[in-house]
mmCIF file of C-alpha atoms in Angstrom:
data_model
loop_
_atom_site.group_PDB
_atom_site.id
_atom_site.type_symbol
_atom_site.label_atom_id
_atom_site.label_comp_id
_atom_site.label_asym_id
_atom_site.label_seq_id
_atom_site.Cartn_x
_atom_site.Cartn_y
_atom_site.Cartn_z
ATOM 1 C CA MET E 1 0.215 -0.111 -0.029
ATOM 2 C CA GLU E 2 1.019 3.470 -0.894
ATOM 3 C CA PRO E 3 -0.370 7.013 -0.739
ATOM 4 C CA SER E 4 -1.825 7.683 -4.045
ATOM 5 C CA GLU E 5 -1.770 11.551 -5.347
ATOM 6 C CA GLU E 6 -3.829 10.376 -8.387
ATOM 7 C CA ILE E 7 -6.449 8.824 -6.424
ATOM 8 C CA ARG E 8 -6.535 11.903 -4.015
ATOM 9 C CA ARG E 9 -6.985 14.155 -7.366
ATOM 10 C CA VAL E 10 -9.609 11.706 -9.003
ATOM 11 C CA VAL E 11 -12.065 11.856 -5.676
ATOM 12 C CA ILE E 12 -11.480 15.622 -5.797
ATOM 13 C CA ARG E 13 -12.410 15.856 -9.304
ATOM 14 C CA PHE E 14 -15.529 13.647 -8.551
ATOM 15 C CA PHE E 15 -16.537 15.808 -5.971
ATOM 16 C CA GLU E 16 -16.248 18.883 -7.821
ATOM 17 C CA ALA E 17 -18.284 17.429 -10.640
ATOM 18 C CA LEU E 18 -20.893 16.588 -8.431
ATOM 19 C CA ARG E 19 -20.754 20.368 -7.034
ATOM 20 C CA ASP E 20 -20.705 21.682 -10.501
ATOM 21 C CA GLY E 21 -23.729 19.593 -12.084
ATOM 22 C CA ASP E 22 -21.241 17.722 -14.393
ATOM 23 C CA GLU E 23 -23.426 15.025 -15.484
ATOM 24 C CA GLU E 24 -20.931 13.200 -18.148
ATOM 25 C CA ALA E 25 -18.117 13.453 -15.730
ATOM 26 C CA VAL E 26 -19.941 11.968 -12.667
ATOM 27 C CA SER E 27 -21.506 9.294 -14.918
ATOM 28 C CA ASN E 28 -18.011 8.147 -16.541
ATOM 29 C CA ARG E 29 -16.435 7.856 -13.149
ATOM 30 C CA ILE E 30 -18.980 5.257 -11.786
ATOM 31 C CA SER E 31 -18.047 1.451 -12.586
ATOM 32 C CA ARG E 32 -21.068 -0.475 -14.281
ATOM 33 C CA GLN E 33 -19.084 -3.726 -13.242
ATOM 34 C CA PRO E 34 -20.743 -6.215 -11.101
ATOM 35 C CA GLY E 35 -20.187 -5.483 -7.165
ATOM 36 C CA PHE E 36 -20.612 -1.977 -7.375
ATOM 37 C CA GLU E 37 -22.286 -0.774 -4.184
ATOM 38 C CA ARG E 38 -23.177 2.706 -2.623
ATOM 39 C CA PHE E 39 -24.548 3.627 0.530
ATOM 40 C CA GLY E 40 -25.987 7.290 0.976
ATOM 41 C CA THR E 41 -26.889 8.960 4.122
ATOM 42 C CA ASP E 42 -30.528 8.437 4.309
ATOM 43 C CA ALA E 43 -31.434 4.415 5.445
ATOM 44 C CA VAL E 44 -33.037 3.888 2.128
ATOM 45 C CA GLU E 45 -29.919 4.934 0.031
ATOM 46 C CA TRP E 46 -28.243 1.713 -1.022
ATOM 47 C CA TRP E 47 -27.499 0.618 -4.367
ATOM 48 C CA GLN E 48 -25.834 -2.389 -5.961
ATOM 49 C CA ASP E 49 -25.835 -1.144 -9.432
ATOM 50 C CA GLY E 50 -23.589 1.466 -10.779
ATOM 51 C CA GLU E 51 -26.112 2.453 -13.439
ATOM 52 C CA ALA E 52 -28.973 2.967 -10.916
ATOM 53 C CA ALA E 53 -26.463 4.867 -8.616
ATOM 54 C CA ALA E 54 -25.368 7.225 -11.140
ATOM 55 C CA ARG E 55 -28.985 7.922 -12.140
ATOM 56 C CA VAL E 56 -29.941 8.928 -8.677
ATOM 57 C CA TRP E 57 -26.560 11.194 -8.271
ATOM 58 C CA ILE E 58 -27.513 13.042 -11.670
ATOM 59 C CA GLN E 59 -31.215 13.345 -10.610
ATOM 60 C CA VAL E 60 -30.111 14.958 -6.968
ATOM 61 C CA MET E 61 -27.648 16.988 -9.161
ATOM 62 C CA ARG E 62 -30.452 18.379 -11.126
ATOM 63 C CA GLU E 63 -32.834 18.995 -8.114
ATOM 64 C CA THR E 64 -30.345 20.834 -6.242
ATOM 65 C CA ASP E 65 -28.087 22.697 -9.307
ATOM 66 C CA GLY E 66 -25.267 20.639 -8.022
ATOM 67 C CA TYR E 67 -24.539 19.159 -4.790
ATOM 68 C CA PRO E 68 -24.210 22.062 -2.115
ATOM 69 C CA TRP E 69 -21.134 20.796 -0.645
ATOM 70 C CA ARG E 70 -17.406 21.401 -0.065
ATOM 71 C CA LEU E 71 -14.379 19.418 1.034
ATOM 72 C CA VAL E 72 -13.448 20.220 4.324
ATOM 73 C CA GLY E 73 -9.666 19.446 4.866
ATOM 74 C CA ASP E 74 -7.698 17.002 2.566
ATOM 75 C CA VAL E 75 -8.760 13.696 0.788
ATOM 76 C CA HIS E 76 -6.706 10.519 2.291
ATOM 77 C CA ALA E 77 -5.939 8.282 -0.553
ATOM 78 C CA MET E 78 -4.040 4.899 -1.003
ATOM 79 C CA SER E 79 -3.581 2.322 -3.872
ATOM 80 C CA GLU E 80 -2.269 -0.963 -4.178
ATOM 81 C CA GLY E 81 -1.998 -2.072 -7.941
ATOM 82 C CA SER E 82 -5.424 -1.812 -9.541
ATOM 83 C CA VAL E 83 -7.287 -1.014 -6.202
ATOM 84 C CA GLY E 84 -7.489 2.674 -4.503
ATOM 85 C CA TRP E 85 -9.556 4.019 -1.844
ATOM 86 C CA ALA E 86 -10.009 7.120 -0.370
ATOM 87 C CA GLY E 87 -11.821 9.066 2.738
ATOM 88 C CA GLY E 88 -12.603 12.435 3.685
ATOM 89 C CA ARG E 89 -15.037 15.177 5.135
ATOM 90 C CA ALA E 90 -17.056 17.727 3.602
ATOM 91 C CA GLU E 91 -19.809 19.864 4.797
ATOM 92 C CA PHE E 92 -22.857 21.509 3.366
ATOM 93 C CA ASP E 93 -25.125 24.238 4.201
ATOM 94 C CA ALA E 94 -28.589 23.359 5.388
ATOM 95 C CA SER E 95 -31.464 25.807 7.167
ATOM 96 C CA GLU E 96 -29.912 24.947 10.726
ATOM 97 C CA GLY E 97 -26.411 25.493 9.700
ATOM 98 C CA ALA E 98 -23.447 23.541 8.243
ATOM 99 C CA VAL E 99 -23.800 19.725 8.246
ATOM 100 C CA GLU E 100 -20.552 17.771 8.447
ATOM 101 C CA LEU E 101 -20.668 14.656 6.008
ATOM 102 C CA ARG E 102 -18.063 11.785 5.851
ATOM 103 C CA PHE E 103 -17.196 9.577 3.039
ATOM 104 C CA THR E 104 -15.145 6.369 1.885
ATOM 105 C CA CYS E 105 -14.763 5.064 -1.342
ATOM 106 C CA VAL E 106 -12.924 2.317 -3.270
ATOM 107 C CA LEU E 107 -11.765 2.580 -6.960
ATOM 108 C CA HIS E 108 -10.678 0.127 -9.492
ATOM 109 C CA LEU E 109 -8.749 0.691 -12.555
ATOM 110 C CA GLU E 110 -10.542 -0.339 -15.414
ATOM 111 C CA HIS E 111 -9.143 -0.220 -18.827
ATOM 112 C CA GLY E 112 -6.943 2.722 -17.720
ATOM 113 C CA GLU E 113 -9.427 4.753 -15.985
ATOM 114 C CA TRP E 114 -10.026 4.811 -11.938
ATOM 115 C CA LYS E 115 -13.829 4.117 -11.659
ATOM 116 C CA LEU E 116 -15.733 3.932 -8.202
ATOM 117 C CA VAL E 117 -16.678 0.754 -7.012
ATOM 118 C CA GLN E 118 -17.797 1.500 -3.691
ATOM 119 C CA TRP E 119 -19.062 4.861 -1.855
ATOM 120 C CA HIS E 120 -20.454 5.238 1.609
ATOM 121 C CA GLY E 121 -21.502 8.683 2.987
ATOM 122 C CA SER E 122 -22.487 9.352 6.398
ATOM 123 C CA VAL E 123 -23.542 12.331 8.603
ATOM 124 C CA PRO E 124 -21.950 11.429 11.705
ATOM 125 C CA SER E 125 -23.742 11.302 15.237
ATOM 126 C CA SER E 126 -22.358 10.207 18.703
ATOM 127 C CA ASN E 127 -22.437 6.558 19.634
ATOM 128 C CA GLU E 128 -24.229 7.975 23.076
ATOM 129 C CA GLU E 129 -27.201 9.278 20.833
ATOM 130 C CA HIS E 130 -27.799 5.495 19.765
ATOM 131 C CA GLY E 131 -27.481 3.998 23.164
ATOM 132 C CA PHE E 132 -23.859 2.727 22.927
ATOM 133 C CA PHE E 133 -21.369 4.004 25.720
ATOM 134 C CA ILE E 134 -18.461 2.444 24.615
ATOM 135 C CA THR E 135 -14.797 3.275 24.347
ATOM 136 C CA LYS E 136 -13.843 5.725 21.326
ATOM 137 C CA SER E 137 -10.141 6.585 21.871
ATOM 138 C CA VAL E 138 -6.994 4.908 22.970
ATOM 139 C CA ASP E 139 -6.636 8.043 25.238
ATOM 140 C CA GLU E 140 -10.001 6.715 26.968
ATOM 141 C CA ILE E 141 -8.190 3.331 27.317
ATOM 142 C CA ALA E 142 -5.000 5.056 29.073
ATOM 143 C CA ASP E 143 -7.301 7.075 31.200
ATOM 144 C CA ALA E 144 -8.895 3.777 32.293
ATOM 145 C CA VAL E 145 -5.694 1.981 32.969
ATOM 146 C CA SER E 146 -4.082 5.071 35.186
ATOM 147 C CA GLU E 147 -7.585 4.978 37.105
#
């Protein structure tokens, strides 16, 4: 495994295409191979078909005049051979203020082009909101041991 500037740039361009409403660029970046999977932020957003996922992404771009989000910080990207992956954070403006989005994705090199084969987006919430009172950091472990 090694850091991948190429994957980082591909993912940033994909975000820009979504933001700018570039339907062709979005559609061309998504794999149509078996095994594609996308999870959105809503509980019903789950696609296992690249064509269906592309159609939904494009429809949302039309409804919102481009996705209203911006990257926050950098995209962390790695690769190994013909597979790459990335993760990062974005935010978008909502009526209640800025909302954070976290994402991860996996890309596969298909005929010289990096194509998205997996995407997962989530709006973070605390474990406690869902009744999970569990360790979340190494610092918490160190504090527990030192008590």
